Amino acid sequence: MKVMKFGGTSVGSVKSILNVKRIAESSNEPVIVVVSALGGLTDKLISASKLASSGNRLYEEQYQEILDRHISMIEEIIPDGESKANLEMKVSTMLDQLKNIFQGIFLIKDLSAKTSDTIVSYGERLSSLIVAALIKSAEWYDSRMFIKTETKLGKRTLDKELTNELIQYTFSTIPQISVVPGFISSDKETGDVTNLGRGGSDYTAALIAAALNADSLEIWTDVDGFMTADPKVISAAYSIKELSYVEAMELCNFGAKVIYPPTIYPVFHKNIPILVKNTFNPEAPGTIIVKKTSGDNTRAIKGISSIKDTCLITVQGLGMVGVIGVNHRIFRALAESNISVFMVSQASSENSTSIGVRSDDVVIACEVLNTEFEKEIGMGEINKVTAETGLSTVAIVGDGMKHTPGIAGKLFGTLGRNGINVIACAQGASETNISFVIDSSSLRKTLNVIHDSFFLSPYQVLNLFICGVGAVGGSLINQIKKQQEELKSKKGLKLNVVGIANGHFALFTRDGIPLDNYKELLTAKGIKSSPKIIRDEILKMNIFNSVFVDCTASKDIADIYYDLLSNNISVVAANKIAASSSYENYKLLRETSFKKGAKFLYEANVGAGLPIINTIDDLINSGDKILKIEAVLSGTLNFIFNELSETIPFSETIKKAKEAHYSEPDPRIDLSGKDVIRKLVILSREAGYRIDQEDVDKHLFIPDDFFKGDIDSFWKRLPQLDESFDEKRKEMQAKNMRLRFIARLDNGKASVGLEEVGLHNPFYDLAGSNNIILITTERYKEYPMMIQGYGAGAKVTSGGVFADIISIANIR
Ligand code: ADP
Ligand code: ASP
Ligand code: MG
């Protein structure tokens, strides 16, 4: 025989309750069906009784809802006939009794524990009668007759032995289908109705299964089994095929609501397998819980669970060191006050013991401990006991952690990189559970990041904030959109764009912004945008594995990098301003990134998508030394000097460069050499030299006074230069030479300038907007290393940015 328990949602709607009938009737072996109250009913009974006892007439409305729900359920599922009439009579008698009780407490404005227990018992009593009438030839049993509780030292517990005997007696012969109300019980002395605690129907079922040596215990609920985490919090949670009793127990004790914690022990003791199934999806295999799991132990961690409202009490003081009996006194005092401790952590220096308790218990717990240690506190040996509140406790669980080094390292490393501070932690010697305490504001982030990092997720997630949706940002979003599916299915990487901002609007959505119509969404749903707003919103979102992608050319945006990196958010920049800012600022950003384990990447700052910065880094990290860099680093300037011809004057070439998105949004940045200077500064720093923009020697080709005034007057005056450039062009043609704007780093000295290069110079043939860089190092001395290719343009630049983003995910 087997025992099947159906939870509140399983009996909560017409559709689900008909599934219950089908599932129970299709069993070949005898079944005992244990049912909860109709979904949400226990809560409703409790809230109606609170209203009534506080003299609030609104309880009547709630009562009416309770009544209507049962009556209409019967109406819809039970066919007319004698048994329906019978059921209706029983149900309306009970509902009348319930009404009278509510009226009673409304009049006397008092709600005793005994009355409250009576009221909540109606939920299961009513639902079980309905299910018994629905299922063909089912027999109804009253669990108050065989689940017996007793009260010891003011605490209600189950009388296990008596319960066991009574269950065996009641079911000495077992019909094909029996129906039993879960949750409710009665006091063995007084016979008063009691219960097994919220969620207790699972326990009723387990007690029956264990007493009768059932072949299995099935827990039917509203999800596809025991999952890697609460699916209401982690959308990527999925059901676990197999769990050991120990794993299930650890997860339930730490808040996995799917099974009421005491449920597992009785069946574990009898080695009865538990099957967790979905009433709404009976075909899904669900989860089997057994003593020893057979198959997939490749994952050390099976699941994560958490308890939200926890507090941490720390007893500490130098006077505790080496003193025998302090812990004994802590736990004795708490136990005498009936306070349950769910986590303990003690440093080996013995000068502090931290204890995790529920928020409900914290005030009394502190009082109890301050009284217990009054003398020691008075003498200064122990500090006054205080509590930290607003915390959550998280547990990661898996038998496979045993003897597997590196789990704790990975766990705490991952949390650290995401800026999550661990306040206390504990791991028992059984090594199946590591628990730790964090601030509640980081709970969601913590659960997500752990779920992601321990490959409980089928893929890892990078959460991206993209700032700037002009040529480069827009092209990046298109590339991400095209590549998203491929990266997810082939590389297990999910790119989730959770924020997009331009100069006017900013949009943030945890679940990801659909990239098909982000522009419309940004305008329609975005909030006002400013660097400060963007920074604050990102920090407030506190989302895991996050990367800020700067596709602007704004200094104010570059100024928020420090705050982002300090909060463990990686930064990928197409914007060159930060990496070429003052050496102090550059150093600060690099150091912050290093300290926080957040990446600060800007490969696209130089040579668009060409692998220049990474190459220099690889050379340096592998012990080479950069002796010289010679390069054409401006796609715009190279394009201009290549375009210059009889028919295209100088001023025209600049317009063309702008239209092709080669130039900076303001082309004066290119023409003044500033863009190349920035790039050279960045390269020099990567090569290990301390260089600022002012240190770069420059030989420019446009008179300084052209850069004074606004951009319109610049465009207007520009044609004045056409003639002299045409002269220069003719001269070059005659000499068979070409103009190139060259950046050099030689012996630690940086310079930029327009140079004439001849046929045999490697820069002579550099076409279009291409870049070229020659790197002379100790290893590449006689023949320098050469990197050449497209050096400007939205597509290649955004490609470089994309590559940086992907490198953070480390999927190679
Ligand atoms: P029932 O009414 O069937 O007893 P519960 O609401 O008590 O159902 O338990 C099922 C719920 O438990 C799920 O809907 C889910 O939100 C929650 N839950 C929390 N942690 C887990 C987990 N690890 N696996 C499955 N469900 C979980
Ligand atoms: N109906 C009870 C509750 O809501 C018991 C249960 O559903 O298991 O807590
Ligand atoms: Mg439950």
JSON list of C-alpha atoms in Angstrom, two decimals, residues 382-579:
[
{"chain": "A", "resi": 382, "resn": "ILE", "atom": "CA", "xyz": [31.54, 39.39, 28.54]},
{"chain": "A", "resi": 383, "resn": "ASN", "atom": "CA", "xyz": [30.02, 42.19, 26.46]},
{"chain": "A", "resi": 384, "resn": "LYS", "atom": "CA", "xyz": [26.35, 42.98, 26.72]},
{"chain": "A", "resi": 385, "resn": "VAL", "atom": "CA", "xyz": [24.50, 40.59, 24.43]},
{"chain": "A", "resi": 386, "resn": "THR", "atom": "CA", "xyz": [22.95, 42.25, 21.39]},
{"chain": "A", "resi": 387, "resn": "ALA", "atom": "CA", "xyz": [21.43, 41.01, 18.20]},
{"chain": "A", "resi": 388, "resn": "GLU", "atom": "CA", "xyz": [21.82, 41.85, 14.55]},
{"chain": "A", "resi": 389, "resn": "THR", "atom": "CA", "xyz": [18.46, 41.84, 12.84]},
{"chain": "A", "resi": 390, "resn": "GLY", "atom": "CA", "xyz": [17.20, 41.97, 9.25]},
{"chain": "A", "resi": 391, "resn": "LEU", "atom": "CA", "xyz": [19.28, 38.98, 8.24]},
{"chain": "A", "resi": 392, "resn": "SER", "atom": "CA", "xyz": [18.72, 35.87, 6.20]},
{"chain": "A", "resi": 393, "resn": "THR", "atom": "CA", "xyz": [20.30, 32.47, 6.46]},
{"chain": "A", "resi": 394, "resn": "VAL", "atom": "CA", "xyz": [21.15, 30.46, 3.38]},
{"chain": "A", "resi": 395, "resn": "ALA", "atom": "CA", "xyz": [22.15, 26.81, 3.19]},
{"chain": "A", "resi": 396, "resn": "ILE", "atom": "CA", "xyz": [23.74, 24.95, 0.33]},
{"chain": "A", "resi": 397, "resn": "VAL", "atom": "CA", "xyz": [23.19, 21.23, 0.57]},
{"chain": "A", "resi": 398, "resn": "GLY", "atom": "CA", "xyz": [24.56, 18.13, -1.09]},
{"chain": "A", "resi": 399, "resn": "ASP", "atom": "CA", "xyz": [25.98, 14.76, -0.04]},
{"chain": "A", "resi": 400, "resn": "GLY", "atom": "CA", "xyz": [28.59, 15.20, -2.75]},
{"chain": "A", "resi": 401, "resn": "MET", "atom": "CA", "xyz": [30.28, 17.99, -0.77]},
{"chain": "A", "resi": 402, "resn": "LYS", "atom": "CA", "xyz": [31.74, 15.35, 1.50]},
{"chain": "A", "resi": 403, "resn": "HIS", "atom": "CA", "xyz": [35.47, 15.09, 0.93]},
{"chain": "A", "resi": 404, "resn": "THR", "atom": "CA", "xyz": [35.25, 17.46, -2.05]},
{"chain": "A", "resi": 405, "resn": "PRO", "atom": "CA", "xyz": [37.73, 20.26, -1.51]},
{"chain": "A", "resi": 406, "resn": "GLY", "atom": "CA", "xyz": [37.03, 23.70, -2.84]},
{"chain": "A", "resi": 407, "resn": "ILE", "atom": "CA", "xyz": [33.29, 24.02, -2.31]},
{"chain": "A", "resi": 408, "resn": "ALA", "atom": "CA", "xyz": [33.52, 26.51, 0.53]},
{"chain": "A", "resi": 409, "resn": "GLY", "atom": "CA", "xyz": [36.25, 28.36, -1.36]},
{"chain": "A", "resi": 410, "resn": "LYS", "atom": "CA", "xyz": [34.13, 28.62, -4.44]},
{"chain": "A", "resi": 411, "resn": "LEU", "atom": "CA", "xyz": [31.07, 29.61, -2.44]},
{"chain": "A", "resi": 412, "resn": "PHE", "atom": "CA", "xyz": [32.70, 32.42, -0.53]},
{"chain": "A", "resi": 413, "resn": "GLY", "atom": "CA", "xyz": [34.75, 33.52, -3.55]},
{"chain": "A", "resi": 414, "resn": "THR", "atom": "CA", "xyz": [31.59, 33.84, -5.60]},
{"chain": "A", "resi": 415, "resn": "LEU", "atom": "CA", "xyz": [29.82, 35.77, -2.87]},
{"chain": "A", "resi": 416, "resn": "GLY", "atom": "CA", "xyz": [32.82, 38.07, -2.42]},
{"chain": "A", "resi": 417, "resn": "ARG", "atom": "CA", "xyz": [33.10, 38.86, -6.11]},
{"chain": "A", "resi": 418, "resn": "ASN", "atom": "CA", "xyz": [29.47, 39.87, -6.05]},
{"chain": "A", "resi": 419, "resn": "GLY", "atom": "CA", "xyz": [29.94, 42.14, -3.06]},
{"chain": "A", "resi": 420, "resn": "ILE", "atom": "CA", "xyz": [27.92, 39.97, -0.69]},
{"chain": "A", "resi": 421, "resn": "ASN", "atom": "CA", "xyz": [29.18, 40.13, 2.85]},
{"chain": "A", "resi": 422, "resn": "VAL", "atom": "CA", "xyz": [29.00, 36.94, 4.90]},
{"chain": "A", "resi": 423, "resn": "ILE", "atom": "CA", "xyz": [28.21, 37.79, 8.52]},
{"chain": "A", "resi": 424, "resn": "ALA", "atom": "CA", "xyz": [28.57, 34.28, 9.98]},
{"chain": "A", "resi": 425, "resn": "CYS", "atom": "CA", "xyz": [28.89, 30.80, 8.65]},
{"chain": "A", "resi": 426, "resn": "ALA", "atom": "CA", "xyz": [28.79, 27.20, 9.79]},
{"chain": "A", "resi": 427, "resn": "GLN", "atom": "CA", "xyz": [29.56, 23.83, 8.33]},
{"chain": "A", "resi": 428, "resn": "GLY", "atom": "CA", "xyz": [28.90, 20.68, 10.28]},
{"chain": "A", "resi": 429, "resn": "ALA", "atom": "CA", "xyz": [31.36, 17.80, 10.16]},
{"chain": "A", "resi": 430, "resn": "SER", "atom": "CA", "xyz": [28.76, 15.84, 8.19]},
{"chain": "A", "resi": 431, "resn": "GLU", "atom": "CA", "xyz": [29.77, 18.14, 5.33]},
{"chain": "A", "resi": 432, "resn": "THR", "atom": "CA", "xyz": [26.35, 18.02, 3.70]},
{"chain": "A", "resi": 433, "resn": "ASN", "atom": "CA", "xyz": [25.39, 21.59, 4.52]},
{"chain": "A", "resi": 434, "resn": "ILE", "atom": "CA", "xyz": [27.18, 24.92, 4.57]},
{"chain": "A", "resi": 435, "resn": "SER", "atom": "CA", "xyz": [25.04, 27.63, 6.12]},
{"chain": "A", "resi": 436, "resn": "PHE", "atom": "CA", "xyz": [25.77, 31.32, 6.25]},
{"chain": "A", "resi": 437, "resn": "VAL", "atom": "CA", "xyz": [24.13, 34.52, 7.31]},
{"chain": "A", "resi": 438, "resn": "ILE", "atom": "CA", "xyz": [23.81, 37.60, 5.11]},
{"chain": "A", "resi": 439, "resn": "ASP", "atom": "CA", "xyz": [21.88, 40.84, 5.08]},
{"chain": "A", "resi": 440, "resn": "SER", "atom": "CA", "xyz": [18.32, 40.24, 3.85]},
{"chain": "A", "resi": 441, "resn": "SER", "atom": "CA", "xyz": [18.70, 42.91, 1.19]},
{"chain": "A", "resi": 442, "resn": "SER", "atom": "CA", "xyz": [21.15, 40.60, -0.59]},
{"chain": "A", "resi": 443, "resn": "LEU", "atom": "CA", "xyz": [19.09, 37.42, -0.32]},
{"chain": "A", "resi": 444, "resn": "ARG", "atom": "CA", "xyz": [17.75, 37.31, -3.85]},
{"chain": "A", "resi": 445, "resn": "LYS", "atom": "CA", "xyz": [21.15, 38.14, -5.30]},
{"chain": "A", "resi": 446, "resn": "THR", "atom": "CA", "xyz": [22.79, 35.50, -3.13]},
{"chain": "A", "resi": 447, "resn": "LEU", "atom": "CA", "xyz": [20.38, 32.73, -4.11]},
{"chain": "A", "resi": 448, "resn": "ASN", "atom": "CA", "xyz": [20.68, 33.62, -7.78]},
{"chain": "A", "resi": 449, "resn": "VAL", "atom": "CA", "xyz": [24.43, 33.83, -7.84]},
{"chain": "A", "resi": 450, "resn": "ILE", "atom": "CA", "xyz": [24.90, 30.54, -6.01]},
{"chain": "A", "resi": 451, "resn": "HIS", "atom": "CA", "xyz": [22.34, 28.82, -8.17]},
{"chain": "A", "resi": 452, "resn": "ASP", "atom": "CA", "xyz": [24.22, 30.10, -11.17]},
{"chain": "A", "resi": 453, "resn": "SER", "atom": "CA", "xyz": [27.76, 29.40, -10.02]},
{"chain": "A", "resi": 454, "resn": "PHE", "atom": "CA", "xyz": [27.29, 25.87, -8.82]},
{"chain": "A", "resi": 455, "resn": "PHE", "atom": "CA", "xyz": [25.88, 24.88, -12.16]},
{"chain": "A", "resi": 456, "resn": "LEU", "atom": "CA", "xyz": [22.53, 24.20, -10.65]},
{"chain": "A", "resi": 457, "resn": "SER", "atom": "CA", "xyz": [21.49, 26.38, -13.52]},
{"chain": "A", "resi": 458, "resn": "PRO", "atom": "CA", "xyz": [21.72, 24.89, -16.96]},
{"chain": "A", "resi": 459, "resn": "TYR", "atom": "CA", "xyz": [23.47, 28.15, -17.90]},
{"chain": "A", "resi": 460, "resn": "GLN", "atom": "CA", "xyz": [25.30, 31.01, -16.27]},
{"chain": "A", "resi": 461, "resn": "VAL", "atom": "CA", "xyz": [23.93, 34.50, -16.45]},
{"chain": "A", "resi": 462, "resn": "LEU", "atom": "CA", "xyz": [25.65, 37.83, -17.09]},
{"chain": "A", "resi": 463, "resn": "ASN", "atom": "CA", "xyz": [23.43, 40.77, -16.28]},
{"chain": "A", "resi": 464, "resn": "LEU", "atom": "CA", "xyz": [24.30, 43.70, -18.54]},
{"chain": "A", "resi": 465, "resn": "PHE", "atom": "CA", "xyz": [23.67, 47.42, -18.18]},
{"chain": "A", "resi": 466, "resn": "ILE", "atom": "CA", "xyz": [24.25, 49.10, -21.52]},
{"chain": "A", "resi": 467, "resn": "CYS", "atom": "CA", "xyz": [24.79, 52.82, -21.45]},
{"chain": "A", "resi": 468, "resn": "GLY", "atom": "CA", "xyz": [24.75, 54.67, -24.75]},
{"chain": "A", "resi": 469, "resn": "VAL", "atom": "CA", "xyz": [22.75, 53.34, -27.67]},
{"chain": "A", "resi": 470, "resn": "GLY", "atom": "CA", "xyz": [24.27, 55.36, -30.51]},
{"chain": "A", "resi": 471, "resn": "ALA", "atom": "CA", "xyz": [26.29, 53.80, -33.33]},
{"chain": "A", "resi": 472, "resn": "VAL", "atom": "CA", "xyz": [28.44, 51.55, -31.10]},
{"chain": "A", "resi": 473, "resn": "GLY", "atom": "CA", "xyz": [25.84, 50.77, -28.39]},
{"chain": "A", "resi": 474, "resn": "GLY", "atom": "CA", "xyz": [23.12, 50.17, -30.99]},
{"chain": "A", "resi": 475, "resn": "SER", "atom": "CA", "xyz": [25.36, 47.85, -32.95]},
{"chain": "A", "resi": 476, "resn": "LEU", "atom": "CA", "xyz": [26.33, 46.03, -29.74]},
{"chain": "A", "resi": 477, "resn": "ILE", "atom": "CA", "xyz": [22.68, 45.42, -28.88]},
{"chain": "A", "resi": 478, "resn": "ASN", "atom": "CA", "xyz": [22.07, 44.04, -32.36]},
{"chain": "A", "resi": 479, "resn": "GLN", "atom": "CA", "xyz": [25.04, 41.71, -32.04]},
{"chain": "A", "resi": 480, "resn": "ILE", "atom": "CA", "xyz": [23.86, 40.53, -28.62]},
{"chain": "A", "resi": 481, "resn": "LYS", "atom": "CA", "xyz": [20.37, 39.95, -29.96]},
{"chain": "A", "resi": 482, "resn": "LYS", "atom": "CA", "xyz": [21.70, 37.83, -32.83]},
{"chain": "A", "resi": 483, "resn": "GLN", "atom": "CA", "xyz": [24.08, 35.84, -30.65]},
{"chain": "A", "resi": 484, "resn": "GLN", "atom": "CA", "xyz": [21.92, 35.38, -27.51]},
{"chain": "A", "resi": 485, "resn": "GLU", "atom": "CA", "xyz": [20.39, 32.02, -28.44]},
{"chain": "A", "resi": 486, "resn": "GLU", "atom": "CA", "xyz": [23.64, 30.55, -29.73]},
{"chain": "A", "resi": 487, "resn": "LEU", "atom": "CA", "xyz": [25.55, 31.51, -26.58]},
{"chain": "A", "resi": 488, "resn": "LYS", "atom": "CA", "xyz": [22.83, 30.07, -24.39]},
{"chain": "A", "resi": 489, "resn": "SER", "atom": "CA", "xyz": [22.44, 26.77, -26.16]},
{"chain": "A", "resi": 490, "resn": "LYS", "atom": "CA", "xyz": [26.05, 26.10, -27.13]},
{"chain": "A", "resi": 491, "resn": "LYS", "atom": "CA", "xyz": [28.05, 27.82, -24.41]},
{"chain": "A", "resi": 492, "resn": "GLY", "atom": "CA", "xyz": [25.65, 27.84, -21.48]},
{"chain": "A", "resi": 493, "resn": "LEU", "atom": "CA", "xyz": [25.85, 31.62, -21.23]},
{"chain": "A", "resi": 494, "resn": "LYS", "atom": "CA", "xyz": [22.73, 33.72, -20.85]},
{"chain": "A", "resi": 495, "resn": "LEU", "atom": "CA", "xyz": [23.22, 37.40, -21.63]},
{"chain": "A", "resi": 496, "resn": "ASN", "atom": "CA", "xyz": [20.48, 39.25, -19.83]},
{"chain": "A", "resi": 497, "resn": "VAL", "atom": "CA", "xyz": [20.28, 42.96, -20.65]},
{"chain": "A", "resi": 498, "resn": "VAL", "atom": "CA", "xyz": [18.79, 44.35, -17.45]},
{"chain": "A", "resi": 499, "resn": "GLY", "atom": "CA", "xyz": [19.40, 48.03, -18.09]},
{"chain": "A", "resi": 500, "resn": "ILE", "atom": "CA", "xyz": [19.62, 50.31, -21.10]},
{"chain": "A", "resi": 501, "resn": "ALA", "atom": "CA", "xyz": [20.18, 54.06, -20.97]},
{"chain": "A", "resi": 502, "resn": "ASN", "atom": "CA", "xyz": [20.74, 56.92, -23.34]},
{"chain": "A", "resi": 503, "resn": "GLY", "atom": "CA", "xyz": [21.11, 60.60, -22.55]},
{"chain": "A", "resi": 504, "resn": "HIS", "atom": "CA", "xyz": [17.39, 61.04, -21.94]},
{"chain": "A", "resi": 505, "resn": "PHE", "atom": "CA", "xyz": [15.95, 57.80, -20.63]},
{"chain": "A", "resi": 506, "resn": "ALA", "atom": "CA", "xyz": [17.01, 54.82, -18.58]},
{"chain": "A", "resi": 507, "resn": "LEU", "atom": "CA", "xyz": [15.17, 51.53, -18.27]},
{"chain": "A", "resi": 508, "resn": "PHE", "atom": "CA", "xyz": [15.86, 48.81, -15.73]},
{"chain": "A", "resi": 509, "resn": "THR", "atom": "CA", "xyz": [14.20, 45.40, -15.59]},
{"chain": "A", "resi": 510, "resn": "ARG", "atom": "CA", "xyz": [15.44, 42.45, -13.58]},
{"chain": "A", "resi": 511, "resn": "ASP", "atom": "CA", "xyz": [13.92, 39.91, -15.97]},
{"chain": "A", "resi": 512, "resn": "GLY", "atom": "CA", "xyz": [15.69, 41.36, -18.99]},
{"chain": "A", "resi": 513, "resn": "ILE", "atom": "CA", "xyz": [14.70, 43.89, -21.63]},
{"chain": "A", "resi": 514, "resn": "PRO", "atom": "CA", "xyz": [13.45, 42.41, -24.91]},
{"chain": "A", "resi": 515, "resn": "LEU", "atom": "CA", "xyz": [15.95, 43.62, -27.50]},
{"chain": "A", "resi": 516, "resn": "ASP", "atom": "CA", "xyz": [13.54, 43.66, -30.43]},
{"chain": "A", "resi": 517, "resn": "ASN", "atom": "CA", "xyz": [11.87, 46.87, -29.38]},
{"chain": "A", "resi": 518, "resn": "TYR", "atom": "CA", "xyz": [14.17, 48.32, -26.73]},
{"chain": "A", "resi": 519, "resn": "LYS", "atom": "CA", "xyz": [14.09, 51.75, -28.33]},
{"chain": "A", "resi": 520, "resn": "GLU", "atom": "CA", "xyz": [10.32, 52.08, -27.99]},
{"chain": "A", "resi": 521, "resn": "LEU", "atom": "CA", "xyz": [10.40, 50.62, -24.49]},
{"chain": "A", "resi": 522, "resn": "LEU", "atom": "CA", "xyz": [13.13, 53.04, -23.46]},
{"chain": "A", "resi": 523, "resn": "THR", "atom": "CA", "xyz": [11.06, 56.03, -24.56]},
{"chain": "A", "resi": 524, "resn": "ALA", "atom": "CA", "xyz": [7.74, 54.69, -23.32]},
{"chain": "A", "resi": 525, "resn": "LYS", "atom": "CA", "xyz": [8.76, 53.15, -20.01]},
{"chain": "A", "resi": 526, "resn": "GLY", "atom": "CA", "xyz": [12.15, 54.65, -19.20]},
{"chain": "A", "resi": 527, "resn": "ILE", "atom": "CA", "xyz": [12.79, 56.96, -16.30]},
{"chain": "A", "resi": 528, "resn": "LYS", "atom": "CA", "xyz": [14.74, 60.20, -16.63]},
{"chain": "A", "resi": 529, "resn": "SER", "atom": "CA", "xyz": [18.41, 59.49, -17.21]},
{"chain": "A", "resi": 530, "resn": "SER", "atom": "CA", "xyz": [21.52, 61.01, -15.68]},
{"chain": "A", "resi": 531, "resn": "PRO", "atom": "CA", "xyz": [24.84, 59.48, -14.64]},
{"chain": "A", "resi": 532, "resn": "LYS", "atom": "CA", "xyz": [23.80, 59.72, -10.99]},
{"chain": "A", "resi": 533, "resn": "ILE", "atom": "CA", "xyz": [20.41, 58.13, -11.61]},
{"chain": "A", "resi": 534, "resn": "ILE", "atom": "CA", "xyz": [22.02, 55.35, -13.62]},
{"chain": "A", "resi": 535, "resn": "ARG", "atom": "CA", "xyz": [24.56, 54.67, -10.89]},
{"chain": "A", "resi": 536, "resn": "ASP", "atom": "CA", "xyz": [21.98, 54.72, -8.11]},
{"chain": "A", "resi": 537, "resn": "GLU", "atom": "CA", "xyz": [19.53, 52.49, -9.94]},
{"chain": "A", "resi": 538, "resn": "ILE", "atom": "CA", "xyz": [22.22, 49.94, -10.74]},
{"chain": "A", "resi": 539, "resn": "LEU", "atom": "CA", "xyz": [23.41, 49.83, -7.14]},
{"chain": "A", "resi": 540, "resn": "LYS", "atom": "CA", "xyz": [19.85, 49.63, -5.87]},
{"chain": "A", "resi": 541, "resn": "MET", "atom": "CA", "xyz": [19.10, 46.72, -8.16]},
{"chain": "A", "resi": 542, "resn": "ASN", "atom": "CA", "xyz": [21.95, 44.83, -6.50]},
{"chain": "A", "resi": 543, "resn": "ILE", "atom": "CA", "xyz": [21.88, 42.12, -9.13]},
{"chain": "A", "resi": 544, "resn": "PHE", "atom": "CA", "xyz": [24.48, 39.37, -9.37]},
{"chain": "A", "resi": 545, "resn": "ASN", "atom": "CA", "xyz": [27.17, 38.89, -12.06]},
{"chain": "A", "resi": 546, "resn": "SER", "atom": "CA", "xyz": [26.59, 42.36, -13.39]},
{"chain": "A", "resi": 547, "resn": "VAL", "atom": "CA", "xyz": [28.54, 44.23, -16.03]},
{"chain": "A", "resi": 548, "resn": "PHE", "atom": "CA", "xyz": [28.26, 47.90, -16.89]},
{"chain": "A", "resi": 549, "resn": "VAL", "atom": "CA", "xyz": [28.94, 48.54, -20.57]},
{"chain": "A", "resi": 550, "resn": "ASP", "atom": "CA", "xyz": [29.82, 52.12, -21.49]},
{"chain": "A", "resi": 551, "resn": "CYS", "atom": "CA", "xyz": [29.27, 52.92, -25.15]},
{"chain": "A", "resi": 552, "resn": "THR", "atom": "CA", "xyz": [29.19, 56.67, -24.59]},
{"chain": "A", "resi": 553, "resn": "ALA", "atom": "CA", "xyz": [31.98, 59.21, -24.95]},
{"chain": "A", "resi": 554, "resn": "SER", "atom": "CA", "xyz": [30.94, 60.95, -21.75]},
{"chain": "A", "resi": 555, "resn": "LYS", "atom": "CA", "xyz": [33.24, 61.99, -18.93]},
{"chain": "A", "resi": 556, "resn": "ASP", "atom": "CA", "xyz": [30.35, 62.04, -16.45]},
{"chain": "A", "resi": 557, "resn": "ILE", "atom": "CA", "xyz": [29.59, 58.42, -17.21]},
{"chain": "A", "resi": 558, "resn": "ALA", "atom": "CA", "xyz": [33.29, 57.51, -16.87]},
{"chain": "A", "resi": 559, "resn": "ASP", "atom": "CA", "xyz": [33.14, 59.15, -13.45]},
{"chain": "A", "resi": 560, "resn": "ILE", "atom": "CA", "xyz": [30.70, 56.51, -12.12]},
{"chain": "A", "resi": 561, "resn": "TYR", "atom": "CA", "xyz": [33.06, 53.58, -12.81]},
{"chain": "A", "resi": 562, "resn": "TYR", "atom": "CA", "xyz": [34.70, 53.87, -9.43]},
{"chain": "A", "resi": 563, "resn": "ASP", "atom": "CA", "xyz": [31.43, 53.47, -7.53]},
{"chain": "A", "resi": 564, "resn": "LEU", "atom": "CA", "xyz": [30.43, 50.58, -9.76]},
{"chain": "A", "resi": 565, "resn": "LEU", "atom": "CA", "xyz": [33.73, 48.73, -9.42]},
{"chain": "A", "resi": 566, "resn": "SER", "atom": "CA", "xyz": [33.69, 49.36, -5.67]},
{"chain": "A", "resi": 567, "resn": "ASN", "atom": "CA", "xyz": [30.37, 47.55, -5.61]},
{"chain": "A", "resi": 568, "resn": "ASN", "atom": "CA", "xyz": [31.78, 44.59, -7.53]},
{"chain": "A", "resi": 569, "resn": "ILE", "atom": "CA", "xyz": [30.22, 45.52, -10.84]},
{"chain": "A", "resi": 570, "resn": "SER", "atom": "CA", "xyz": [32.51, 44.91, -13.80]},
{"chain": "A", "resi": 571, "resn": "VAL", "atom": "CA", "xyz": [33.00, 47.69, -16.33]},
{"chain": "A", "resi": 572, "resn": "VAL", "atom": "CA", "xyz": [33.53, 47.24, -20.06]},
{"chain": "A", "resi": 573, "resn": "ALA", "atom": "CA", "xyz": [34.22, 50.50, -21.84]},
{"chain": "A", "resi": 574, "resn": "ALA", "atom": "CA", "xyz": [34.31, 51.67, -25.40]},
{"chain": "A", "resi": 575, "resn": "ASN", "atom": "CA", "xyz": [34.63, 55.10, -23.82]},
{"chain": "A", "resi": 576, "resn": "LYS", "atom": "CA", "xyz": [38.35, 55.98, -23.57]},
{"chain": "A", "resi": 577, "resn": "ILE", "atom": "CA", "xyz": [38.06, 58.74, -21.00]},
{"chain": "A", "resi": 578, "resn": "ALA", "atom": "CA", "xyz": [38.63, 56.70, -17.85]},
{"chain": "A", "resi": 579, "resn": "ALA", "atom": "CA", "xyz": [41.58, 54.63, -19.06]}
]
